[in-house]
Short mmCIF file of C-alpha atoms and ligand atoms in Angstrom, two decimals:
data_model
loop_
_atom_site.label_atom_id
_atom_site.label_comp_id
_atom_site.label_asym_id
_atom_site.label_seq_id
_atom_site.Cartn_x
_atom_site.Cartn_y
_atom_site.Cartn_z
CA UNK A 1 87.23 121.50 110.29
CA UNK A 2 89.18 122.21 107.36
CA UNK A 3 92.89 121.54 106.30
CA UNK A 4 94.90 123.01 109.70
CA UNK A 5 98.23 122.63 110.46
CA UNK A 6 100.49 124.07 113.77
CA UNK A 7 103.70 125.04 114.23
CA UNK A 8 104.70 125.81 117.89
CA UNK A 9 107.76 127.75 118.61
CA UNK A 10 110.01 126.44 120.67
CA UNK A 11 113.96 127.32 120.00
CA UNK A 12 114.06 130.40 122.44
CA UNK A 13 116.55 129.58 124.95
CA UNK A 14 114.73 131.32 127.87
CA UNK A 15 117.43 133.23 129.35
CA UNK A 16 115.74 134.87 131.35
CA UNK A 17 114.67 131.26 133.61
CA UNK A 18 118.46 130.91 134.71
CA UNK A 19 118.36 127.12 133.82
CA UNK A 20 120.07 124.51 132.70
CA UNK A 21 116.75 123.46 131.25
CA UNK A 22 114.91 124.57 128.06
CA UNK A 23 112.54 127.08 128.48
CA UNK A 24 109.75 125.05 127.66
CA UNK A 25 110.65 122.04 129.85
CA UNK A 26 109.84 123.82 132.89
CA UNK A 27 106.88 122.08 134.91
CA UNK A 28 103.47 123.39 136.11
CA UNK A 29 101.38 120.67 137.93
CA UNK A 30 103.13 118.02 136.40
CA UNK A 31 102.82 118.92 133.07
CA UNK A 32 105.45 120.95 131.32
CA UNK A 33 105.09 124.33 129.53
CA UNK A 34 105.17 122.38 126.15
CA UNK A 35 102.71 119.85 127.41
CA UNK A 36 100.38 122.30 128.13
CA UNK A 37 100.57 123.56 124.80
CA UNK A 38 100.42 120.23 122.83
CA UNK A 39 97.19 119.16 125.22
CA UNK A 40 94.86 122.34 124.33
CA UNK A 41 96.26 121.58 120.36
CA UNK A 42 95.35 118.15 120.57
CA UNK A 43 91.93 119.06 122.12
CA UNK A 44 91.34 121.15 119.11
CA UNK A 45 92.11 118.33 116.77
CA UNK A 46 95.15 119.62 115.44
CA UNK A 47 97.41 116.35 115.21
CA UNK A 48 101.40 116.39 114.63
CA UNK A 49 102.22 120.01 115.07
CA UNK A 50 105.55 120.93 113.51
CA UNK A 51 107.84 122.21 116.75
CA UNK A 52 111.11 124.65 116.08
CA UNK A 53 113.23 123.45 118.52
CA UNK A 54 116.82 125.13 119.06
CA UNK A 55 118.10 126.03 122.54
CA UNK A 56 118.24 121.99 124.05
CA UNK A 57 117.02 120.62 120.87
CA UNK A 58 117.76 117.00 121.72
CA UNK A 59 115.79 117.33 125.16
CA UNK A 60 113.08 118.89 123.72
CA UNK A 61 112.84 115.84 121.13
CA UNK A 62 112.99 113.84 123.45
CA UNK A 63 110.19 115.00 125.91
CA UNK A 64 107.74 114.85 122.57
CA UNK A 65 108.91 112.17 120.67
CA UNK A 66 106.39 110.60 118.77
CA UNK A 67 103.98 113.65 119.25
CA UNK A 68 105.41 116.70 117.03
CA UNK A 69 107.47 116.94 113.80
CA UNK A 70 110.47 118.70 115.06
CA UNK A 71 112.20 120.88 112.74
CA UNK A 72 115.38 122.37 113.71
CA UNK A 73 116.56 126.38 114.36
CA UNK A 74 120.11 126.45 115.03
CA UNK A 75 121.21 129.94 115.40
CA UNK A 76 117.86 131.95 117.21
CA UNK A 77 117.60 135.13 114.88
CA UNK A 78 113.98 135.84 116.23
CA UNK A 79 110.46 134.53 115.67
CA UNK A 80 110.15 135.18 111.64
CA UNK A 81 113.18 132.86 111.48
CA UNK A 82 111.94 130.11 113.58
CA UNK A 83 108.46 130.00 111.19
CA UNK A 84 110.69 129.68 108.13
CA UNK A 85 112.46 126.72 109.20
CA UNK A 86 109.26 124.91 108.63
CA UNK A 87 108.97 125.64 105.29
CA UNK A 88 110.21 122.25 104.03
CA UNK A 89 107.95 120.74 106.89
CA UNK A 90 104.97 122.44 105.23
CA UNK A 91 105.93 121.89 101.79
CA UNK A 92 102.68 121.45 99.79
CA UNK A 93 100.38 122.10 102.71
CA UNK A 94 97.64 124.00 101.54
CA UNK A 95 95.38 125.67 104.42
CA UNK A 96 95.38 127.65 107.89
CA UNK A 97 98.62 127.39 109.93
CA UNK A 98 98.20 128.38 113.70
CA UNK A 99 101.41 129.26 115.35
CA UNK A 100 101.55 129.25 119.49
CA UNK A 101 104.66 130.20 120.98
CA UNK A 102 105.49 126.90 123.30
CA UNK A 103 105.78 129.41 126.20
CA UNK A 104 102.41 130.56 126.40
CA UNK A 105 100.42 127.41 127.83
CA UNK A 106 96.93 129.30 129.83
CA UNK A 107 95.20 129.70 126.34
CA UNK A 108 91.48 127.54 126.73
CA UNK A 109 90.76 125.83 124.17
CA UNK A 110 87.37 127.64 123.69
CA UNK A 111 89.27 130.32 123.02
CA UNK A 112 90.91 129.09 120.54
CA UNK A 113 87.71 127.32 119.03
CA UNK A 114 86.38 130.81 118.65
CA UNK A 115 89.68 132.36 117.43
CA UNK A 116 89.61 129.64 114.10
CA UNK A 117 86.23 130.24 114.16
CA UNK A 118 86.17 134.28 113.35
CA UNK A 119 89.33 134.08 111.05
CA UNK A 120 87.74 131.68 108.96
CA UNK A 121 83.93 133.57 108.97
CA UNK A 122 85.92 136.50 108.11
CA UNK A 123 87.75 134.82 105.28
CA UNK A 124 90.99 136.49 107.07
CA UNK A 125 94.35 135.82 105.06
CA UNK A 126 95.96 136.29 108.74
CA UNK A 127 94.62 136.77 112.51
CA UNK A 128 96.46 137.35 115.16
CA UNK A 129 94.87 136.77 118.97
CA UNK A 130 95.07 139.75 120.62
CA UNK A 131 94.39 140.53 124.29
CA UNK A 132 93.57 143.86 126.30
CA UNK A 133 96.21 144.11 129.38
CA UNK A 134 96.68 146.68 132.04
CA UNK A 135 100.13 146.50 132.07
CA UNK A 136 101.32 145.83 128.30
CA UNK A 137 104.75 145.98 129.06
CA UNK A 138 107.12 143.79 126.99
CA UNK A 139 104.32 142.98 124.86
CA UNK A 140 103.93 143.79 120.87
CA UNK A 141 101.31 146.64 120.48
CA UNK A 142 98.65 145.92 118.29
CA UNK A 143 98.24 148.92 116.18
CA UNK A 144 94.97 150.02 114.43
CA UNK A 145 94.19 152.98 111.74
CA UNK A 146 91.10 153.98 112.20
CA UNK A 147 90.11 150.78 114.19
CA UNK A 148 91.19 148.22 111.83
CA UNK A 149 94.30 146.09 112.27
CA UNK A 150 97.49 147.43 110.71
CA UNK A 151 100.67 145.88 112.04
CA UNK A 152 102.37 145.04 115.36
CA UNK A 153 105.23 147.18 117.30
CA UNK A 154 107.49 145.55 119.63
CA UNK A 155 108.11 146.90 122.99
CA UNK A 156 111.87 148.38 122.07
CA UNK A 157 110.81 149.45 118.38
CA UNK A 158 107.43 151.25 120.10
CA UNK A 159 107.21 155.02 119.97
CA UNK A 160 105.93 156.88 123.38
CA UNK A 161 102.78 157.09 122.20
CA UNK A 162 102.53 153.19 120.97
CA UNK A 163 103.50 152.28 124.61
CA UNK A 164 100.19 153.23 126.03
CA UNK A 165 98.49 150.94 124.14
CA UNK A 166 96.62 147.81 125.73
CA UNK A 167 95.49 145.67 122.99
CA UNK A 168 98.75 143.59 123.04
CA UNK A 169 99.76 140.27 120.65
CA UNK A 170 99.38 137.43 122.48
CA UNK A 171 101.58 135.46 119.90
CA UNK A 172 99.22 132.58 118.72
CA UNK A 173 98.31 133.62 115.21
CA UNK A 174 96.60 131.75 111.91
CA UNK A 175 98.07 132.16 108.34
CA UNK A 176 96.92 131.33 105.08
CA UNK A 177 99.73 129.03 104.47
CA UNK A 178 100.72 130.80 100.81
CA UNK A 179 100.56 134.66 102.83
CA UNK A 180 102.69 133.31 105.37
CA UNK A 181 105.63 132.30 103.44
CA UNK A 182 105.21 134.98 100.70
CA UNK A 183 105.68 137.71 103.62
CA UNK A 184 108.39 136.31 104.94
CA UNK A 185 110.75 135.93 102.64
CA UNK A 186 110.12 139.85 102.50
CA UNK A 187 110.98 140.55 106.34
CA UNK A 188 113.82 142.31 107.55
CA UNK A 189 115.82 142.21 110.79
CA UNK A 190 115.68 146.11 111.05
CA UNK A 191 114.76 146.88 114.66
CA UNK A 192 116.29 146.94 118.26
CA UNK A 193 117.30 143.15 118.28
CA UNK A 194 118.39 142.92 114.85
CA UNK A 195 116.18 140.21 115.01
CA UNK A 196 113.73 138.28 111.55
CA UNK A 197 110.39 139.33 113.47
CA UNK A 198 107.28 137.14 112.41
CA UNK A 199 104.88 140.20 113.23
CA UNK A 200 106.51 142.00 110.30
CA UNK A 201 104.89 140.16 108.14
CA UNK A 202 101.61 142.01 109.55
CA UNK A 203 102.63 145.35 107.91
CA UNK A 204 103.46 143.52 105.01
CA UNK A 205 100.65 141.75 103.83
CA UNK A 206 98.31 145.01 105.17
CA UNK A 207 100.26 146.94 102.18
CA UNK A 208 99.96 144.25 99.90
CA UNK A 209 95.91 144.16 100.36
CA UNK A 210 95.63 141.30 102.49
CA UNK A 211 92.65 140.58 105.06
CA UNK A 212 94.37 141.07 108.45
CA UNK A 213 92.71 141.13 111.86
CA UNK A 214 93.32 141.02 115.49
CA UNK A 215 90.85 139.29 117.30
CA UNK A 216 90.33 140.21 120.92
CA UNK A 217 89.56 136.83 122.20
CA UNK A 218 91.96 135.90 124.95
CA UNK A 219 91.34 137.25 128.81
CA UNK A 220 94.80 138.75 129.94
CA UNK A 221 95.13 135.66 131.77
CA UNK A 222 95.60 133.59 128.86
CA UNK A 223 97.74 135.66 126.93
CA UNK A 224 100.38 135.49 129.60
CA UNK A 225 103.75 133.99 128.03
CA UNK A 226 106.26 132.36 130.53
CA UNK A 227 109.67 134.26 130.58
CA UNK A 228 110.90 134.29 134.16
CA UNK A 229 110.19 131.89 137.13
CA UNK A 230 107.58 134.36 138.51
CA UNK A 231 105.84 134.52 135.37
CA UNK A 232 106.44 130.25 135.95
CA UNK A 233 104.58 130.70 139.47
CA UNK A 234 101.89 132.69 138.44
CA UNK A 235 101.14 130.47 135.47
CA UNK A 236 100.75 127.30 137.99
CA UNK A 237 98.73 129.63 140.27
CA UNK A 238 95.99 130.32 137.66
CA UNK A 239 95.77 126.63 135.94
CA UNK A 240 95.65 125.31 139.57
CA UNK A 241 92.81 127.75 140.43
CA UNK A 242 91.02 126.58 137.24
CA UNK A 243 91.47 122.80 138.21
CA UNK A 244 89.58 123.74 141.55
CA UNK A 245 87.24 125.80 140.46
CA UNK A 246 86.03 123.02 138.06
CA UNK A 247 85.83 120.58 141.35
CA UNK A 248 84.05 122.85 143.31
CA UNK A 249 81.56 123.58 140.73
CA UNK A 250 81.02 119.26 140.93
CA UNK A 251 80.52 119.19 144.40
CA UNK A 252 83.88 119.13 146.07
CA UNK A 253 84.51 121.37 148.87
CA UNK A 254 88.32 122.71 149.32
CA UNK A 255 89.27 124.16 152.80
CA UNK A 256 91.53 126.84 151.23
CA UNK A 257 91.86 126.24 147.29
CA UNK A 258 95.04 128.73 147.62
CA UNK A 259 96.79 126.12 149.59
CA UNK A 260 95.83 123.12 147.77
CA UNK A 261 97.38 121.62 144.44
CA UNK A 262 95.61 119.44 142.00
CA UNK A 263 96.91 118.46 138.99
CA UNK A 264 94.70 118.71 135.75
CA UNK A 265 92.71 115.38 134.64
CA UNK A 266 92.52 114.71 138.28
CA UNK A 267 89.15 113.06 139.34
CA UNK A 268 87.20 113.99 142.74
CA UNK A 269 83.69 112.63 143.86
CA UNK A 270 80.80 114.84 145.18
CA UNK A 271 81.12 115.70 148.85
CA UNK A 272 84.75 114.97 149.31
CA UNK A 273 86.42 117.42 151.22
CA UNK A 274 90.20 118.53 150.39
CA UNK A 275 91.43 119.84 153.94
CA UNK A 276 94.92 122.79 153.12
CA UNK A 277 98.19 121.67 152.26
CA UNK A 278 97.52 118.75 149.80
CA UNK A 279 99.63 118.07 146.71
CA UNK A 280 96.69 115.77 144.29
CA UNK A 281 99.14 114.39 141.10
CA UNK A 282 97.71 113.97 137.73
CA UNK A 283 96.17 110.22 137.20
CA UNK A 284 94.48 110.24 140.68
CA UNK A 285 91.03 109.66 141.05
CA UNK A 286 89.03 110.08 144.79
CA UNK A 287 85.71 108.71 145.29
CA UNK A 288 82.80 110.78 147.22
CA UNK A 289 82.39 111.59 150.50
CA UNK A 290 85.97 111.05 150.82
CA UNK A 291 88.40 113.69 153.63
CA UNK A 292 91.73 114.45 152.43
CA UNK A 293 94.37 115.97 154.22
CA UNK A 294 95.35 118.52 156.02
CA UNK A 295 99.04 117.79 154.46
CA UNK A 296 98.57 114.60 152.39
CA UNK A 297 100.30 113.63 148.85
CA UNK A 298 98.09 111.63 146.32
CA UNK A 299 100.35 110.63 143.23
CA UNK A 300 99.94 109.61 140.06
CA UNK A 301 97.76 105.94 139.73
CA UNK A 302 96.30 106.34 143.16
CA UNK A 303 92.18 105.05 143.08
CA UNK A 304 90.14 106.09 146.29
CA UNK A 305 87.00 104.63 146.98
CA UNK A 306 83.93 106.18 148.36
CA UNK A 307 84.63 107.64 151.85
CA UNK A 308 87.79 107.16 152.46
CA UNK A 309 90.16 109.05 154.58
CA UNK A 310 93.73 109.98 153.63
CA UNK A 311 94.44 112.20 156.64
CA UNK A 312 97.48 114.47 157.81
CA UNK A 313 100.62 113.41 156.32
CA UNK A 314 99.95 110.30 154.32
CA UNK A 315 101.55 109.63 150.93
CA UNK A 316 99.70 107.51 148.65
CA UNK A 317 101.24 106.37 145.70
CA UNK A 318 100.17 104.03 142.83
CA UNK A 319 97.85 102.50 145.09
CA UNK A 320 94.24 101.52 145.40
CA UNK A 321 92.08 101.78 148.43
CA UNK A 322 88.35 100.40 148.68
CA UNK A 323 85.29 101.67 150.04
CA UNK A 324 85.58 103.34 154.04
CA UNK A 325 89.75 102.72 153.85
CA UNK A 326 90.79 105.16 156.71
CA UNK A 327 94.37 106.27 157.09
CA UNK A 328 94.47 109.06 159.11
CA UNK A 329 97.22 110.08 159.96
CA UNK A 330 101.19 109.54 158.91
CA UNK A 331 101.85 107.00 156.50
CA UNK A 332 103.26 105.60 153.27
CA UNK A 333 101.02 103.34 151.02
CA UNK A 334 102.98 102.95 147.56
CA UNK A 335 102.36 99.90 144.99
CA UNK A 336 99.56 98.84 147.70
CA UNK A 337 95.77 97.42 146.83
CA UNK A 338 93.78 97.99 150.31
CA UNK A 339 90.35 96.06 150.71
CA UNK A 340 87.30 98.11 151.88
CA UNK A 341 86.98 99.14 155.38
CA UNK A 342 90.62 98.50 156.58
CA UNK A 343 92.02 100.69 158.73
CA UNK A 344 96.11 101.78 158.44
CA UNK A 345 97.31 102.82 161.95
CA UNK A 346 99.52 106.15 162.46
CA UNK A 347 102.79 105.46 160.92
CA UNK A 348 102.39 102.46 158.78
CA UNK A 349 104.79 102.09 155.96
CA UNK A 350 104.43 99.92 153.05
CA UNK A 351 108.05 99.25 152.10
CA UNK A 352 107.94 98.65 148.60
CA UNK A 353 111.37 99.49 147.19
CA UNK A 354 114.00 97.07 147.18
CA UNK A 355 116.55 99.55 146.01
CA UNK A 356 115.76 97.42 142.41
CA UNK A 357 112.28 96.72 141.73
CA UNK A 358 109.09 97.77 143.39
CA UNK A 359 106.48 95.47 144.53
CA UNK A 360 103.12 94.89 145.85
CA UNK A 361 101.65 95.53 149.43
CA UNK A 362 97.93 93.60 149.44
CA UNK A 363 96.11 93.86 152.24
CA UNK A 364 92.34 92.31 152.43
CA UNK A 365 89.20 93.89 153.91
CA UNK A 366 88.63 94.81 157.14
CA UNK A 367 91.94 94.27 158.31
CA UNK A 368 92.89 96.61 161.10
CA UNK A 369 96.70 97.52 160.68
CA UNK A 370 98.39 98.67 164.32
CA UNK A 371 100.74 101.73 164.54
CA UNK A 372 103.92 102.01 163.15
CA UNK A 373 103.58 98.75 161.00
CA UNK A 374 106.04 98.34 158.59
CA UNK A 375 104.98 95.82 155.28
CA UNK A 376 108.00 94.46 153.55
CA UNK A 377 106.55 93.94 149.80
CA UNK A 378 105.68 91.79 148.29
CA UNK A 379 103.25 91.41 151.02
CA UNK A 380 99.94 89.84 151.53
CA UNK A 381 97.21 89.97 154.24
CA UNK A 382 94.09 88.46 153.93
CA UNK A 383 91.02 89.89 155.13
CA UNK A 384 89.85 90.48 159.29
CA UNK A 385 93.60 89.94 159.78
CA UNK A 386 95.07 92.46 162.52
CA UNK A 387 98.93 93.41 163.20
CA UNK A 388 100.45 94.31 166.53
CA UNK A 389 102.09 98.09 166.92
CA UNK A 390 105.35 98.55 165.51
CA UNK A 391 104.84 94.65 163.63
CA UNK A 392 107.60 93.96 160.56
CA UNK A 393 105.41 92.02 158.58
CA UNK A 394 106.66 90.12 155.56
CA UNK A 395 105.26 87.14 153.20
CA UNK A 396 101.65 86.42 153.97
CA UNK A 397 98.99 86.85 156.86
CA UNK A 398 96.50 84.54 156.88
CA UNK A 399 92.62 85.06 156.61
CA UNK A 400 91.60 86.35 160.74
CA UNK A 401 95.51 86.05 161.81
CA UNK A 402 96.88 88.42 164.54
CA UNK A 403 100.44 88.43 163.93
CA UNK A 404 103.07 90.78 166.48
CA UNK A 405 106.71 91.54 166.76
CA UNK A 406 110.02 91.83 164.31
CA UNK A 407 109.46 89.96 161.90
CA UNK A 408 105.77 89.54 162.18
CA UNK A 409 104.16 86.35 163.94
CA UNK A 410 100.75 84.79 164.63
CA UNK A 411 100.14 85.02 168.15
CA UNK A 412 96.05 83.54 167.66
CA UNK A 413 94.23 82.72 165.16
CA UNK A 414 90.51 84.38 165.10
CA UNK A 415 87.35 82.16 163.44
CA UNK A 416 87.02 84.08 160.35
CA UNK A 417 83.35 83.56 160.50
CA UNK A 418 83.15 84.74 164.22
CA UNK A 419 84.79 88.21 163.17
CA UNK A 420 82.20 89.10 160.14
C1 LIG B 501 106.73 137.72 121.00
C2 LIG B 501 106.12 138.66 119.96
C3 LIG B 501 105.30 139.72 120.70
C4 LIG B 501 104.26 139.08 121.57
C5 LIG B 501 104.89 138.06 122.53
C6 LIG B 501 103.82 137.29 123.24
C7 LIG B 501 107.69 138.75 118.09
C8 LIG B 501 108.73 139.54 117.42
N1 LIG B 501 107.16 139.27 119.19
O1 LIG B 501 107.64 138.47 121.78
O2 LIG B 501 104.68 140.59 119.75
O3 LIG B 501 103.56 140.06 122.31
O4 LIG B 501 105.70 137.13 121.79
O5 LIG B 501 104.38 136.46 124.22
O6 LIG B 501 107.35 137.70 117.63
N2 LIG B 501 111.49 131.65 119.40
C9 LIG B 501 112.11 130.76 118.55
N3 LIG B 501 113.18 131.18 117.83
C10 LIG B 501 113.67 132.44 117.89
C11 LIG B 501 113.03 133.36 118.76
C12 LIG B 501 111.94 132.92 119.49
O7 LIG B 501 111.72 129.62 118.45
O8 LIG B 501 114.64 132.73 117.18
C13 LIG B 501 110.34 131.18 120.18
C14 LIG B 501 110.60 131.23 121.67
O9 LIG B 501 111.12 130.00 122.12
C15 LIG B 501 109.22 131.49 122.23
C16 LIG B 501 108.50 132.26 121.12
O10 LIG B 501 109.25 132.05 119.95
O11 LIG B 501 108.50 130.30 122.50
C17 LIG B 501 108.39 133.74 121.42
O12 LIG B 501 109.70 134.27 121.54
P1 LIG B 501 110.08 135.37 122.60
O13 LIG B 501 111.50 135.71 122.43
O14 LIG B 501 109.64 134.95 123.95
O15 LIG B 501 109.21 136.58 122.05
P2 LIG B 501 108.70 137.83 122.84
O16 LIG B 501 109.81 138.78 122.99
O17 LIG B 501 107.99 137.39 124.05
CA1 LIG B 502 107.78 135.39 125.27
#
């Protein structure tokens, strides 16, 4: 691909959120808004976006330090504004500059592979991605003359007539670099907000002879921007939905997808079934033939072998579990490395927080755990080892031991050979 550079637009303050919390900070499945965005740009190969940050600047920096070059908008006087701040950013770059508003984060990146695609077969000085909506409201219209692209009318400038149409802008756009800044040093904050509108520049560079176009690439899906916590909702709704459809299609069956969260990059194996009410973090990974749930959390760092059950209300966190580990029901494993075939009795709890440091629960193979067990990292318990119900178990359990009580003692110790 040649010369590309992004800018994503980030200053808005969100108002209508209610937060505390930039606009863009704002979570879905883990990731935030802004996260979203930067992943699908990264996919594409764009590398160091320029981000206008404003509204929580410093917070914003901070979330994607190392990742963006941020370039600051202090007063918000509208989206043509926010673009020219990065004209010292851009200084010398000669190519295509995609801007993506950092509120808009369901655009796939085949989308976008085929939106750079048709600007630059079309040798377009400007594209904007348009999409077809039922309901365009609060949109900008995309506006045609005779069918070919002419300029874009936001909802409060739009005329009756303007309103009805469909073919909205979904904000993502490419410039030639030199058309972008020529136009807007022409733009004018002469509408309803009295705000410097980047799609102005649309208008402008169709009267000065330049190759516009509005691509109808993105599903109304995609196009949806993120202005209010319901738009929030149904933004996590649809991403989720595309997480499980993508495990389903691999051979996982989900009891009822709509009740069941899993977080993007999240690996499942064929055959594993995901039972309602589970909450799967990103950087988990589940082995085959595994049952999860009804009601289980899996966070982030958590390995699952192959058939392994995490049943109704188990928490596994940062933990690894072998082949055939069963915990079926009502526990806490966190920080905890579990040998195949051990089974975790109702109500064990690995206590791994000190109220300092964490540490590390290890527990062998087939070592059968009794109810309500609690292990008091760091922790060790060699394999065919077995604990009594309701045993406080601290230090180390030896290879066959059977250890009971508060804290935790040997009562007999089993021939390790005799129990294989
Ligand atoms: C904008 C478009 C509209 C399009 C819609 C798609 C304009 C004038 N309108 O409207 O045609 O249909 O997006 O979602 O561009 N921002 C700044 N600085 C500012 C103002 C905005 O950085 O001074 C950022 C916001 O943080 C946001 C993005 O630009 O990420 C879009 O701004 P927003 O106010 O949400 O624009 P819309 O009214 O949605
Ligand atoms: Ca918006």
């Amino acid at each position: 691909m040649s010369a590309m550079q992004a800018v994503v637009l980030a200053a808005g303050k969100g108002t209508r959120m209610r937060s505390e919390k930039p606009k863009v900070l704002h979570e879905v499945l883990g990731r935030t808004l802004l996260d979203c965005v930067l992943d699908t740009l990264s996919q594409a190969g764009v590398r160091k976006p320029v981000l206008v940050v404003g509204a929580g600047a410093d917070q914003v920096k901070r979330h994607t330090a190392g990742r963006v070059t941020p370039v600051l908008q202090s007063v918000q006087r509208g989206t043509g504004h926010a673009v020219m701040m990065t004209r010292k950013a851009l200084a010398g770059f000669k190519g295509d500059i995609l801007i993506w508003p950092g509120d808009m984060p369901l655009v796939k990146l085949e989308t976008l592979k085929s939106f750079i695609r048709a600007h630059r077969e079309n040798k377009c000085d400007v594209s904007v991605l348009s999409s077809v909506r039922e309901d365009p409201k609060s949109y900008g219209r995309i506006l045609r003359a005779n069918g070919a692209f002419c300029g874009i009318r936001e909802e409060l400038d739009a005329a009756e007539h303007e309103k009805n149409i469909k073919e909205v802008n979904t904000g993502v756009y490419l410039f030639k670099s030199d058309k972008l800044f020529s136009s807007l040093a022409l733009i004018k904050p002469e509408n309803q907000k009295n705000e410097l509108y980047l799609t102005d520049t649309i208008e402008i560079l169709d009267g000065q002879g330049a190759k516009v176009e509005a691509f109808p690439f993105a599903a109304a899906e995609e196009g949806q921007g993120v202005n209010s916590r319901v738009d929030l909702a149904m933004v996590m709704e649809k991403l989720n939905q595309r997480e499980i459809a993508a495990h389903q299609a691999a051979g996982v069956t989900f009891v009822s997808p709509e009740q069941t969260f899993v977080a993007p990059g999240v690996k499942i194996g064929p055959d594993t079934t995901v039972y309602p009410w589970c909450y799967i973090e990103k950087g988990v990974t589940i082995g085959s033939g595994c049952e999860i749930g009804p009601f289980a959390k899996i966070r982030k760092g958590t390995v699952l072998g192959n058939g392994v059950t995490v049943g109704s209300f188990v928490e596994v966190n940062r933990s690894k579990l072998g082949n055939k580990v069963q915990a079926k029901h009502l526990a806490y494993l966190g920080d905890a490395i579990i040998g195949d075939e051990t089974n975790i009795g109702a109500g064990t709890i690995t206590a791994n927080y000190d109220g300092r440091n964490k540490h590390v629960t290890r527990i062998g193979k087939k070592v059968l755990v009794g109810s309500d067990t609690v292990f008091v990292a760091p922790v060790s318990v060699d394999d065919f080892a077995k604990t009594g119900a309701g045993a406080v178990v601290r230090g180390r359990v030896k290879k066959g031991e059977v250890v009971v009580g508060v804290p935790a003692r040997p009562i007999k110790s089993l021939k390790a050979s005799k129990s294989k």
